[in-house]
Amino acid sequence: MAGGVIATDSGTNQDFPAKLTGQVLICTAIAAFGGLMFGYDIGISGGVTGMDEFLMKFFPNVYIKKHHAHENNYCKFADEYLQLFTSSLYLAAIVASCAASFMCKKFGRKPTMQAASVFFFIGAILNVTASKLSMLILGRIFLGAGVGCGNQAVPLFITEIAPPKYRGGLNVCFQLLITVGILIANLVNYFTSNIKHYGWRISLGGAAVPAIILLVGSLIIVETPASLIERGKKERGLKTLKRIRGVDDVEKEFEEIVRATEISNQIKHPFRELMKRPSIPPVICGTIIHVFQQFTGINVVMFYAPVLFQTMGFGSNASLLSAVITGTVNSLSTLIAVFGVDRAGRKKLLIFGALICLVAQCAIGGLLKTYLTETSKVPNGTAKLVVGLICLYVNGFAWSWGPLGWLISSEVYPLETRSAGFFLAVGTNMFCTFLIAQSFLSMLCTMQAYIYFFFAAWLVTMIVFVAAMLPETKGIPIDEMVERVWKKHWFWKRFYKSSDIERPKASIQLEQQDKSNH
């Protein structure tokens, strides 16, 4: 059974006493370093694939094509092994996230985060000492194991430890640290690109730093009360709950967690529940949000930003500096989501963010189609305009599809299927990321500037889907999603024809038992 979010919202709209304590803030900040690990890898891989000495050592064919005077601009970096260098991490992450879902359930969120940091550290060491391509790919697989474990455990940890009132903003901190990791990686690449012989090793080895911080930091943070109670440690769970809430009056929330975990533990086959008719709406929405997130084209920019800028005629240093600029915009723009997601709502941010990305993608595609031929360079002024448009695109993504994909997928499921559903979301995200990473350079070579219109078409689809099909979840208690969201939606309500929801017998029995006790 996959480990998942245990809701602390009750179905009666009651508010549990809670303060935004320093303990919660510290735990959130340390846990979010799992996001920084992920972000650092996204940013660093694109930078080193543009470094000549790295290419000469591991991808000599790409190095030759890159410097060939008459080589097609769009095909300079098209190489299946170079794509495998980036994408292998995400295949490993899919497998690791599956294993991590069981680790979260059996051992807790905290040990799973520790395992993530160990895997990531081993991957960094293998990469920094790599002498062969096979060793480099092996390192990427270990990094993927770290990413898979971290992406499964960290959002659950933050969601469970945060007071319900601040759940959205604190959960977005995970995405914020991803953007910070990308920015740091871009800065590191910019300074190491001029270091001969081992600059790329410094860039890859830097991944060990956030891994060490997460490992050491995880020794001082608490386990979530829900995880402790779920594993039969009720006294420790109660003590921890009082500590993180900053109040002694936590009995109602404690009882709600106990009730929720008892129901959750009774469910032996949560994936079977996902196959039932009432689960179809949250499964579709919770999963497709991650498909759409990746097909905005954001990872094309984040993975291969230096490669894209070199394609347009920027030198190595100039392309890395442009990547730093976009990384800075990414980090700062994510703050809008941190402070705005619980005010503006999910749908508005998603729609307006997609519109900004759509305009930017179409403009970039039009400019490159006009000015970038197979052998020419983009005029200097046009190239700068393209960088500005990429910054506009990153801005639109950073406060919408970036953070909200993770948040919404943790909100839309009822308790009985929440754990399995969240794993499905993580796996979908990693698989789509793999597809983009593995295919983009080949797509760029084949489609050329039209690739931007390919992603623009996806953005149009996203806008239509969100406007028509995705319900608003802002301010809705998690355990009331079915009654207040799905059963009232113009389309999804048809999946709830009966007067009662198709729920597991264990859930009904526990409710009847609770009523008889009162």
Short mmCIF file of C-alpha atoms in Angstrom, two decimals:
data_model
loop_
_atom_site.label_atom_id
_atom_site.label_comp_id
_atom_site.label_asym_id
_atom_site.label_seq_id
_atom_site.Cartn_x
_atom_site.Cartn_y
_atom_site.Cartn_z
CA MET A 1 0.00 0.00 0.00
CA ALA A 2 1.33 3.40 -0.91
CA GLY A 3 2.06 5.89 1.84
CA GLY A 4 -0.04 9.02 1.56
CA VAL A 5 -1.38 12.21 3.02
CA ILE A 6 -3.50 11.75 6.11
CA ALA A 7 -5.97 14.59 6.21
CA THR A 8 -6.31 16.66 9.33
CA ASP A 9 -9.36 18.50 8.03
CA SER A 10 -12.59 17.20 9.40
CA GLY A 11 -15.81 16.74 7.56
CA THR A 12 -17.60 19.16 9.88
CA ASN A 13 -15.70 22.30 8.92
CA GLN A 14 -14.25 22.70 12.41
CA ASP A 15 -10.95 24.50 12.82
CA PHE A 16 -8.36 22.86 15.01
CA PRO A 17 -6.34 25.12 17.33
CA ALA A 18 -2.91 25.65 15.79
CA LYS A 19 -0.15 28.21 15.52
CA LEU A 20 2.35 28.58 12.71
CA THR A 21 5.20 27.52 14.98
CA GLY A 22 8.93 27.83 14.48
CA GLN A 23 9.10 24.04 14.63
CA VAL A 24 6.82 23.75 11.58
CA LEU A 25 8.79 26.38 9.67
CA ILE A 26 12.13 24.70 10.45
CA CYS A 27 10.84 21.25 9.52
CA THR A 28 9.34 22.59 6.29
CA ALA A 29 12.56 24.39 5.34
CA ILE A 30 14.73 21.32 5.96
CA ALA A 31 12.35 18.93 4.21
CA ALA A 32 12.11 21.27 1.24
CA PHE A 33 15.82 20.67 0.60
CA GLY A 34 14.54 17.54 -1.13
CA GLY A 35 13.17 19.96 -3.71
CA LEU A 36 16.49 21.77 -3.88
CA MET A 37 18.20 18.46 -4.73
CA PHE A 38 15.73 17.93 -7.56
CA GLY A 39 16.11 21.48 -8.84
CA TYR A 40 19.90 21.41 -8.70
CA ASP A 41 19.96 18.32 -10.90
CA ILE A 42 17.53 19.85 -13.42
CA GLY A 43 19.71 22.93 -13.74
CA ILE A 44 23.10 21.28 -13.62
CA SER A 45 22.48 18.65 -16.30
CA GLY A 46 21.62 21.22 -18.95
CA GLY A 47 24.73 23.25 -18.14
CA VAL A 48 27.29 20.46 -18.26
CA THR A 49 25.90 19.12 -21.55
CA GLY A 50 27.00 22.41 -23.08
CA MET A 51 30.55 22.23 -21.70
CA ASP A 52 33.13 21.22 -24.30
CA GLU A 53 35.35 19.12 -22.03
CA PHE A 54 32.37 17.15 -20.74
CA LEU A 55 31.24 16.48 -24.32
CA MET A 56 34.75 15.53 -25.46
CA LYS A 57 35.03 12.94 -22.68
CA PHE A 58 31.62 11.31 -22.84
CA PHE A 59 29.93 12.46 -26.07
CA PRO A 60 32.64 13.15 -28.68
CA ASN A 61 30.21 12.91 -31.59
CA VAL A 62 28.15 15.75 -30.13
CA TYR A 63 31.31 17.82 -29.61
CA ILE A 64 32.24 17.39 -33.29
CA LYS A 65 28.74 18.35 -34.47
CA LYS A 66 28.62 21.34 -32.12
CA HIS A 67 31.78 22.85 -33.64
CA HIS A 68 31.19 21.84 -37.25
CA ALA A 69 30.86 25.01 -39.29
CA HIS A 70 27.97 23.79 -41.42
CA GLU A 71 26.10 21.68 -38.88
CA ASN A 72 22.35 22.20 -38.62
CA ASN A 73 21.69 24.57 -35.69
CA TYR A 74 18.71 22.53 -34.55
CA CYS A 75 20.59 19.21 -34.60
CA LYS A 76 23.86 20.11 -32.87
CA PHE A 77 23.00 18.25 -29.70
CA ALA A 78 20.79 15.47 -31.06
CA ASP A 79 22.28 12.30 -29.57
CA GLU A 80 20.42 9.43 -27.93
CA TYR A 81 23.12 8.88 -25.31
CA LEU A 82 23.20 12.56 -24.37
CA GLN A 83 19.43 12.41 -23.93
CA LEU A 84 19.84 9.24 -21.86
CA PHE A 85 22.21 11.13 -19.57
CA THR A 86 19.32 13.43 -18.65
CA SER A 87 16.36 11.06 -18.89
CA SER A 88 17.82 7.99 -17.11
CA LEU A 89 17.31 9.78 -13.81
CA TYR A 90 13.55 9.88 -14.31
CA LEU A 91 13.19 6.22 -15.16
CA ALA A 92 14.97 5.44 -11.90
CA ALA A 93 12.75 7.95 -10.10
CA ILE A 94 9.58 6.14 -11.21
CA VAL A 95 10.78 2.87 -9.67
CA ALA A 96 12.10 4.62 -6.57
CA SER A 97 8.87 6.53 -5.96
CA CYS A 98 7.00 3.21 -5.96
CA ALA A 99 9.38 1.77 -3.37
CA ALA A 100 9.24 5.04 -1.41
CA SER A 101 5.46 4.85 -1.16
CA PHE A 102 5.83 1.59 0.79
CA MET A 103 8.72 3.04 2.84
CA CYS A 104 6.57 6.03 3.81
CA LYS A 105 3.85 3.69 5.01
CA LYS A 106 6.01 1.18 6.87
CA PHE A 107 8.90 3.29 8.20
CA GLY A 108 7.68 6.89 8.02
CA ARG A 109 8.29 10.04 6.01
CA LYS A 110 11.47 11.03 7.83
CA PRO A 111 13.47 7.81 7.11
CA THR A 112 12.33 7.96 3.48
CA MET A 113 13.75 11.48 3.16
CA GLN A 114 16.99 10.25 4.74
CA ALA A 115 17.15 7.46 2.17
CA ALA A 116 16.62 10.06 -0.57
CA SER A 117 19.60 12.08 0.63
CA VAL A 118 21.84 8.97 0.80
CA PHE A 119 20.92 7.88 -2.73
CA PHE A 120 21.46 11.38 -4.05
CA PHE A 121 24.86 11.66 -2.32
CA ILE A 122 26.02 8.34 -3.81
CA GLY A 123 24.87 9.50 -7.25
CA ALA A 124 26.80 12.75 -6.91
CA ILE A 125 29.99 10.89 -5.94
CA LEU A 126 29.67 8.51 -8.89
CA ASN A 127 29.16 11.42 -11.28
CA VAL A 128 32.03 13.51 -9.98
CA THR A 129 34.45 10.56 -10.24
CA ALA A 130 33.07 9.15 -13.51
CA SER A 131 35.62 8.03 -16.09
CA LYS A 132 33.24 6.14 -18.40
CA LEU A 133 29.74 6.80 -19.71
CA SER A 134 28.42 3.70 -17.92
CA MET A 135 29.61 5.08 -14.58
CA LEU A 136 28.04 8.44 -15.40
CA ILE A 137 24.68 6.81 -16.16
CA LEU A 138 24.91 4.69 -12.98
CA GLY A 139 25.36 7.88 -11.02
CA ARG A 140 22.28 9.32 -12.70
CA ILE A 141 20.29 6.23 -11.66
CA PHE A 142 21.26 6.77 -8.01
CA LEU A 143 20.34 10.43 -8.33
CA GLY A 144 16.99 9.28 -9.73
CA ALA A 145 16.45 7.04 -6.72
CA GLY A 146 17.04 10.07 -4.50
CA VAL A 147 14.63 12.21 -6.52
CA GLY A 148 11.95 9.50 -6.47
CA CYS A 149 12.15 9.03 -2.71
CA GLY A 150 12.29 12.77 -2.08
CA ASN A 151 9.37 13.66 -4.34
CA GLN A 152 7.23 11.01 -2.68
CA ALA A 153 8.11 11.81 0.93
CA VAL A 154 8.66 15.58 1.09
CA PRO A 155 5.23 16.82 -0.12
CA LEU A 156 3.54 14.30 2.19
CA PHE A 157 5.69 15.41 5.11
CA ILE A 158 4.97 19.10 4.58
CA THR A 159 1.25 18.53 4.02
CA GLU A 160 0.89 16.47 7.18
CA ILE A 161 2.92 18.76 9.42
CA ALA A 162 1.37 22.05 8.25
CA PRO A 163 -1.70 23.59 9.93
CA PRO A 164 -4.63 23.27 7.48
CA LYS A 165 -4.90 27.06 7.15
CA TYR A 166 -1.37 27.32 5.78
CA ARG A 167 -1.21 24.01 3.90
CA GLY A 168 -1.19 25.51 0.42
CA GLY A 169 1.54 28.09 1.00
CA LEU A 170 3.84 25.75 2.92
CA ASN A 171 3.42 22.99 0.34
CA VAL A 172 4.51 25.40 -2.40
CA CYS A 173 7.83 25.80 -0.52
CA PHE A 174 8.81 22.45 -2.04
CA GLN A 175 8.47 23.93 -5.54
CA LEU A 176 10.19 27.13 -4.38
CA LEU A 177 13.27 25.16 -3.34
CA ILE A 178 13.22 23.37 -6.71
CA THR A 179 13.51 26.76 -8.41
CA VAL A 180 16.25 27.85 -6.01
CA GLY A 181 18.12 24.65 -6.81
CA ILE A 182 17.87 25.39 -10.54
CA LEU A 183 19.18 28.91 -9.98
CA ILE A 184 22.11 27.71 -7.87
CA ALA A 185 22.97 25.11 -10.50
CA ASN A 186 22.96 27.76 -13.22
CA LEU A 187 25.27 29.97 -11.16
CA VAL A 188 27.62 27.05 -10.50
CA ASN A 189 27.71 26.17 -14.20
CA TYR A 190 28.45 29.77 -15.12
CA PHE A 191 31.53 29.90 -12.89
CA THR A 192 32.80 26.36 -13.53
CA SER A 193 32.48 26.54 -17.32
CA ASN A 194 35.85 28.34 -17.49
CA ILE A 195 37.65 25.87 -15.23
CA LYS A 196 39.60 23.55 -17.49
CA HIS A 197 39.72 19.77 -17.09
CA TYR A 198 37.47 19.46 -14.02
CA GLY A 199 34.91 22.28 -14.14
CA TRP A 200 32.13 19.85 -15.06
CA ARG A 201 33.14 17.62 -12.14
CA ILE A 202 32.63 20.51 -9.71
CA SER A 203 29.18 21.13 -11.19
CA LEU A 204 28.09 17.49 -10.90
CA GLY A 205 29.71 17.02 -7.49
CA GLY A 206 27.86 20.02 -6.10
CA ALA A 207 24.75 17.83 -5.92
CA ALA A 208 26.24 16.30 -2.77
CA VAL A 209 25.81 19.55 -0.83
CA PRO A 210 21.98 19.67 -0.63
CA ALA A 211 21.99 15.91 -0.02
CA ILE A 212 24.24 16.36 3.02
CA ILE A 213 22.12 19.25 4.30
CA LEU A 214 18.94 17.18 4.03
CA LEU A 215 20.57 14.17 5.70
CA VAL A 216 21.96 16.18 8.63
CA GLY A 217 18.84 18.31 8.92
CA SER A 218 16.57 15.27 8.94
CA LEU A 219 18.23 14.17 12.17
CA ILE A 220 16.72 17.13 14.04
CA ILE A 221 13.23 17.31 12.53
CA VAL A 222 10.23 15.44 13.91
CA GLU A 223 8.26 12.69 12.24
CA THR A 224 4.71 13.66 11.30
CA PRO A 225 2.03 12.86 13.89
CA ALA A 226 -0.02 11.09 11.22
CA SER A 227 2.87 8.76 10.38
CA LEU A 228 3.55 7.99 14.04
CA ILE A 229 -0.10 7.25 14.77
CA GLU A 230 -0.41 5.26 11.56
CA ARG A 231 2.38 2.98 12.78
CA GLY A 232 0.86 2.51 16.27
CA LYS A 233 2.92 5.12 18.15
CA LYS A 234 -0.01 7.13 19.48
CA GLU A 235 1.72 8.63 22.55
CA ARG A 236 4.60 9.96 20.50
CA GLY A 237 2.12 11.17 17.91
CA LEU A 238 0.18 13.15 20.52
CA LYS A 239 3.37 14.64 21.98
CA THR A 240 4.63 15.62 18.53
CA LEU A 241 1.27 17.13 17.59
CA LYS A 242 1.35 19.40 20.65
CA ARG A 243 4.91 20.39 19.82
CA ILE A 244 4.29 21.40 16.21
CA ARG A 245 0.92 23.09 16.88
CA GLY A 246 2.23 25.17 19.79
CA VAL A 247 -0.91 24.50 21.86
CA ASP A 248 -2.00 21.82 24.33
CA ASP A 249 -5.60 21.66 23.12
CA VAL A 250 -5.03 19.18 20.30
CA GLU A 251 -7.39 16.41 21.39
CA LYS A 252 -9.91 16.99 18.58
CA GLU A 253 -7.24 16.98 15.89
CA PHE A 254 -5.58 13.96 17.50
CA GLU A 255 -8.88 12.05 17.50
CA GLU A 256 -9.46 13.00 13.85
CA ILE A 257 -6.01 11.71 12.86
CA VAL A 258 -6.57 8.48 14.81
CA ARG A 259 -9.92 8.02 13.09
CA ALA A 260 -8.44 8.71 9.67
CA THR A 261 -5.51 6.35 10.15
CA GLU A 262 -7.78 3.56 11.41
CA ILE A 263 -9.86 3.84 8.25
CA SER A 264 -6.75 4.07 6.08
CA ASN A 265 -5.14 1.03 7.68
CA GLN A 266 -8.26 -1.03 7.00
CA ILE A 267 -7.91 -0.50 3.25
CA LYS A 268 -5.95 -3.47 1.97
CA HIS A 269 -6.09 -2.73 -1.77
CA PRO A 270 -6.21 1.04 -2.37
CA PHE A 271 -5.35 0.66 -6.06
CA ARG A 272 -8.51 -1.38 -6.53
CA GLU A 273 -10.48 1.52 -5.12
CA LEU A 274 -9.04 3.73 -7.84
CA MET A 275 -10.70 1.51 -10.44
CA LYS A 276 -14.21 2.11 -9.10
CA ARG A 277 -16.54 4.59 -10.79
CA PRO A 278 -16.54 7.26 -8.01
CA SER A 279 -12.73 7.39 -8.16
CA ILE A 280 -12.60 8.27 -11.87
CA PRO A 281 -12.97 12.09 -11.46
CA PRO A 282 -10.11 12.55 -8.97
CA VAL A 283 -7.93 10.01 -10.79
CA ILE A 284 -8.31 11.85 -14.10
CA CYS A 285 -7.83 15.33 -12.64
CA GLY A 286 -5.09 14.39 -10.17
CA THR A 287 -3.09 12.60 -12.86
CA ILE A 288 -3.64 14.74 -15.95
CA ILE A 289 -2.52 17.83 -14.05
CA HIS A 290 0.98 16.30 -14.02
CA VAL A 291 0.83 15.35 -17.70
CA PHE A 292 -0.07 18.94 -18.49
CA GLN A 293 2.63 20.29 -16.16
CA GLN A 294 5.36 18.58 -18.16
CA PHE A 295 3.85 19.37 -21.57
CA THR A 296 3.88 23.09 -20.89
CA GLY A 297 7.46 22.68 -22.11
CA ILE A 298 9.03 23.97 -18.89
CA ASN A 299 11.59 21.20 -18.58
CA VAL A 300 12.73 21.92 -22.12
CA VAL A 301 13.75 25.34 -20.84
CA MET A 302 15.11 24.15 -17.49
CA PHE A 303 16.99 21.06 -18.77
CA TYR A 304 18.38 22.52 -21.95
CA ALA A 305 18.38 26.31 -21.47
CA PRO A 306 22.13 26.64 -22.25
CA VAL A 307 21.72 24.32 -25.24
CA LEU A 308 18.80 26.40 -26.54
CA PHE A 309 20.74 29.63 -26.16
CA GLN A 310 23.77 28.16 -27.92
CA THR A 311 21.45 27.05 -30.74
CA MET A 312 20.48 30.70 -31.15
CA GLY A 313 24.13 31.71 -31.46
CA PHE A 314 25.07 32.65 -27.91
CA GLY A 315 28.55 31.67 -26.79
CA SER A 316 28.94 29.20 -23.93
CA ASN A 317 29.35 31.87 -21.23
CA ALA A 318 26.55 34.03 -22.62
CA SER A 319 24.18 31.05 -22.77
CA LEU A 320 24.95 30.10 -19.19
CA LEU A 321 24.42 33.69 -18.06
CA SER A 322 21.05 33.72 -19.84
CA ALA A 323 20.16 30.51 -17.96
CA VAL A 324 21.04 32.27 -14.69
CA ILE A 325 18.66 35.09 -15.60
CA THR A 326 15.79 32.70 -16.31
CA GLY A 327 16.57 30.79 -13.10
CA THR A 328 16.36 34.01 -11.08
CA VAL A 329 12.99 34.85 -12.64
CA ASN A 330 11.81 31.31 -11.84
CA SER A 331 12.68 31.57 -8.14
CA LEU A 332 11.26 35.05 -7.58
CA SER A 333 8.05 34.31 -9.48
CA THR A 334 7.33 31.22 -7.38
CA LEU A 335 6.89 33.51 -4.37
CA ILE A 336 3.65 34.73 -5.98
CA ALA A 337 2.22 31.24 -5.55
CA VAL A 338 3.46 30.95 -1.96
CA PHE A 339 1.46 34.01 -0.91
CA GLY A 340 -1.35 33.90 -3.45
CA VAL A 341 -2.49 30.31 -3.82
CA ASP A 342 -4.75 30.35 -0.74
CA ARG A 343 -6.25 33.70 -1.78
CA ALA A 344 -6.70 33.71 -5.56
CA GLY A 345 -7.53 30.03 -5.87
CA ARG A 346 -6.08 27.25 -8.01
CA LYS A 347 -8.06 27.67 -11.26
CA LYS A 348 -7.34 31.36 -11.78
CA LEU A 349 -3.61 30.89 -11.35
CA LEU A 350 -3.56 27.90 -13.71
CA ILE A 351 -5.53 29.64 -16.47
CA PHE A 352 -3.69 32.96 -16.37
CA GLY A 353 -0.33 31.22 -16.07
CA ALA A 354 -1.09 29.08 -19.13
CA LEU A 355 -2.15 32.15 -21.12
CA ILE A 356 1.18 33.86 -20.39
CA CYS A 357 3.09 30.70 -21.37
CA LEU A 358 1.02 30.41 -24.55
CA VAL A 359 1.80 33.95 -25.69
CA ALA A 360 5.50 33.50 -24.94
CA GLN A 361 5.76 30.13 -26.72
CA CYS A 362 4.06 31.42 -29.88
CA ALA A 363 6.23 34.54 -29.95
CA ILE A 364 9.45 32.52 -29.48
CA GLY A 365 8.43 30.06 -32.19
CA GLY A 366 7.59 32.87 -34.59
CA LEU A 367 10.90 34.67 -34.03
CA LEU A 368 13.01 31.54 -34.41
CA LYS A 369 11.07 30.46 -37.50
CA THR A 370 11.80 33.85 -39.04
CA TYR A 371 15.40 34.42 -37.98
CA LEU A 372 17.02 31.05 -37.14
CA THR A 373 17.73 28.93 -40.19
CA GLU A 374 19.68 25.68 -40.15
CA THR A 375 23.05 27.45 -40.50
CA SER A 376 22.49 31.09 -39.51
CA LYS A 377 22.62 32.86 -36.17
CA VAL A 378 19.81 34.88 -34.63
CA PRO A 379 20.50 38.65 -34.76
CA ASN A 380 21.72 39.98 -31.43
CA GLY A 381 18.63 42.09 -30.73
CA THR A 382 16.27 39.25 -31.60
CA ALA A 383 18.24 36.82 -29.41
CA LYS A 384 17.87 39.17 -26.45
CA LEU A 385 14.16 39.44 -27.15
CA VAL A 386 13.91 35.64 -27.13
CA VAL A 387 15.62 35.54 -23.73
CA GLY A 388 13.07 38.09 -22.47
CA LEU A 389 10.21 35.99 -23.81
CA ILE A 390 11.63 32.89 -22.12
CA CYS A 391 11.72 34.86 -18.86
CA LEU A 392 8.07 35.81 -19.42
CA TYR A 393 7.23 32.17 -20.03
CA VAL A 394 9.10 31.02 -16.90
CA ASN A 395 7.31 33.69 -14.87
CA GLY A 396 3.90 32.43 -15.98
CA PHE A 397 4.78 28.83 -15.18
CA ALA A 398 6.46 29.48 -11.83
CA TRP A 399 3.35 30.73 -10.03
CA SER A 400 0.88 28.40 -11.70
CA TRP A 401 1.57 24.98 -13.20
CA GLY A 402 4.86 24.47 -11.35
CA PRO A 403 3.67 24.44 -7.73
CA LEU A 404 -0.05 23.77 -8.19
CA GLY A 405 0.38 20.41 -9.89
CA TRP A 406 1.78 18.94 -6.67
CA LEU A 407 -0.72 20.74 -4.46
CA ILE A 408 -3.88 19.82 -6.37
CA SER A 409 -2.94 16.15 -6.70
CA SER A 410 -2.70 15.93 -2.91
CA GLU A 411 -6.12 17.55 -2.40
CA VAL A 412 -8.54 15.93 -4.82
CA TYR A 413 -8.64 12.34 -3.50
CA PRO A 414 -10.89 11.04 -0.72
CA LEU A 415 -9.09 9.44 2.19
CA GLU A 416 -9.61 5.86 1.02
CA THR A 417 -7.62 6.36 -2.18
CA ARG A 418 -5.41 9.34 -1.32
CA SER A 419 -2.22 7.37 -0.75
CA ALA A 420 -2.49 5.35 -3.96
CA GLY A 421 -3.64 8.39 -5.92
CA PHE A 422 -0.68 10.51 -4.84
CA PHE A 423 1.76 7.82 -5.90
CA LEU A 424 0.00 7.70 -9.26
CA ALA A 425 0.56 11.46 -9.60
CA VAL A 426 4.27 11.21 -8.74
CA GLY A 427 4.79 8.31 -11.14
CA THR A 428 2.99 10.16 -13.92
CA ASN A 429 5.11 13.25 -13.36
CA MET A 430 8.37 11.30 -13.52
CA PHE A 431 7.29 9.34 -16.61
CA CYS A 432 6.29 12.46 -18.55
CA THR A 433 9.50 14.17 -17.49
CA PHE A 434 11.40 11.18 -18.84
CA LEU A 435 9.54 11.37 -22.16
CA ILE A 436 10.34 15.05 -22.60
CA ALA A 437 13.97 14.67 -21.54
CA GLN A 438 14.56 11.67 -23.78
CA SER A 439 12.87 13.08 -26.87
CA PHE A 440 13.38 16.84 -26.86
CA LEU A 441 16.73 17.10 -28.64
CA SER A 442 15.52 14.76 -31.37
CA MET A 443 12.26 16.72 -31.62
CA LEU A 444 14.21 19.98 -31.87
CA CYS A 445 16.24 18.51 -34.74
CA THR A 446 13.12 17.29 -36.57
CA MET A 447 10.55 19.99 -35.81
CA GLN A 448 12.95 22.94 -35.47
CA ALA A 449 11.13 26.15 -34.47
CA TYR A 450 7.75 24.41 -34.77
CA ILE A 451 8.47 22.62 -31.50
CA TYR A 452 7.35 25.77 -29.68
CA PHE A 453 3.98 25.61 -31.43
CA PHE A 454 3.75 21.95 -30.39
CA PHE A 455 3.88 22.99 -26.74
CA ALA A 456 1.59 25.96 -27.47
CA ALA A 457 -1.09 23.53 -28.69
CA TRP A 458 -0.82 21.68 -25.40
CA LEU A 459 -1.26 24.95 -23.50
CA VAL A 460 -4.51 25.66 -25.36
CA THR A 461 -5.75 22.20 -24.36
CA MET A 462 -4.79 22.89 -20.72
CA ILE A 463 -6.69 26.17 -20.60
CA VAL A 464 -9.85 24.53 -21.95
CA PHE A 465 -9.58 21.58 -19.56
CA VAL A 466 -9.01 23.70 -16.45
CA ALA A 467 -11.82 26.11 -17.31
CA ALA A 468 -14.35 23.36 -18.01
CA MET A 469 -13.30 20.26 -16.12
CA LEU A 470 -11.12 21.08 -13.11
CA PRO A 471 -13.09 22.07 -9.99
CA GLU A 472 -11.84 24.74 -7.60
CA THR A 473 -10.45 23.23 -4.37
CA LYS A 474 -9.53 26.40 -2.49
CA GLY A 475 -10.93 26.45 1.02
CA ILE A 476 -12.59 23.03 0.74
CA PRO A 477 -11.79 20.58 3.57
CA ILE A 478 -10.08 17.55 2.10
CA ASP A 479 -12.63 15.09 3.46
CA GLU A 480 -15.51 17.04 1.89
CA MET A 481 -14.19 17.06 -1.67
CA VAL A 482 -16.67 14.43 -2.87
CA GLU A 483 -19.77 16.13 -1.47
CA ARG A 484 -18.81 19.76 -2.11
CA VAL A 485 -16.73 19.45 -5.29
CA TRP A 486 -17.17 16.30 -7.34
CA LYS A 487 -20.90 15.69 -6.76
CA LYS A 488 -21.69 19.32 -7.64
CA HIS A 489 -19.53 19.61 -10.77
CA TRP A 490 -21.53 19.84 -14.01
CA PHE A 491 -19.73 16.88 -15.59
CA TRP A 492 -18.19 14.79 -12.84
CA LYS A 493 -21.45 14.54 -10.85
CA ARG A 494 -22.64 11.85 -13.28
CA PHE A 495 -20.17 9.45 -11.64
CA TYR A 496 -22.10 9.77 -8.36
CA LYS A 497 -25.62 8.72 -9.32
CA SER A 498 -26.41 6.84 -6.10
CA SER A 499 -27.40 8.67 -2.96
CA ASP A 500 -24.43 7.26 -1.14
CA ILE A 501 -20.82 7.06 -2.24
CA GLU A 502 -19.30 3.71 -3.02
CA ARG A 503 -17.06 3.47 0.00
CA PRO A 504 -15.12 0.60 1.54
CA LYS A 505 -16.97 -1.46 4.14
CA ALA A 506 -14.24 -0.76 6.68
CA SER A 507 -14.95 2.98 6.50
CA ILE A 508 -18.70 2.49 7.05
CA GLN A 509 -18.16 0.04 9.91
CA LEU A 510 -15.85 2.43 11.72
CA GLU A 511 -18.37 5.26 11.36
CA GLN A 512 -21.16 3.06 12.74
CA GLN A 513 -18.94 2.02 15.63
CA ASP A 514 -18.12 5.64 16.36
CA LYS A 515 -21.80 6.60 16.43
CA SER A 516 -22.65 3.73 18.80
CA ASN A 517 -19.88 4.82 21.19
CA HIS A 518 -21.50 8.22 21.43
#
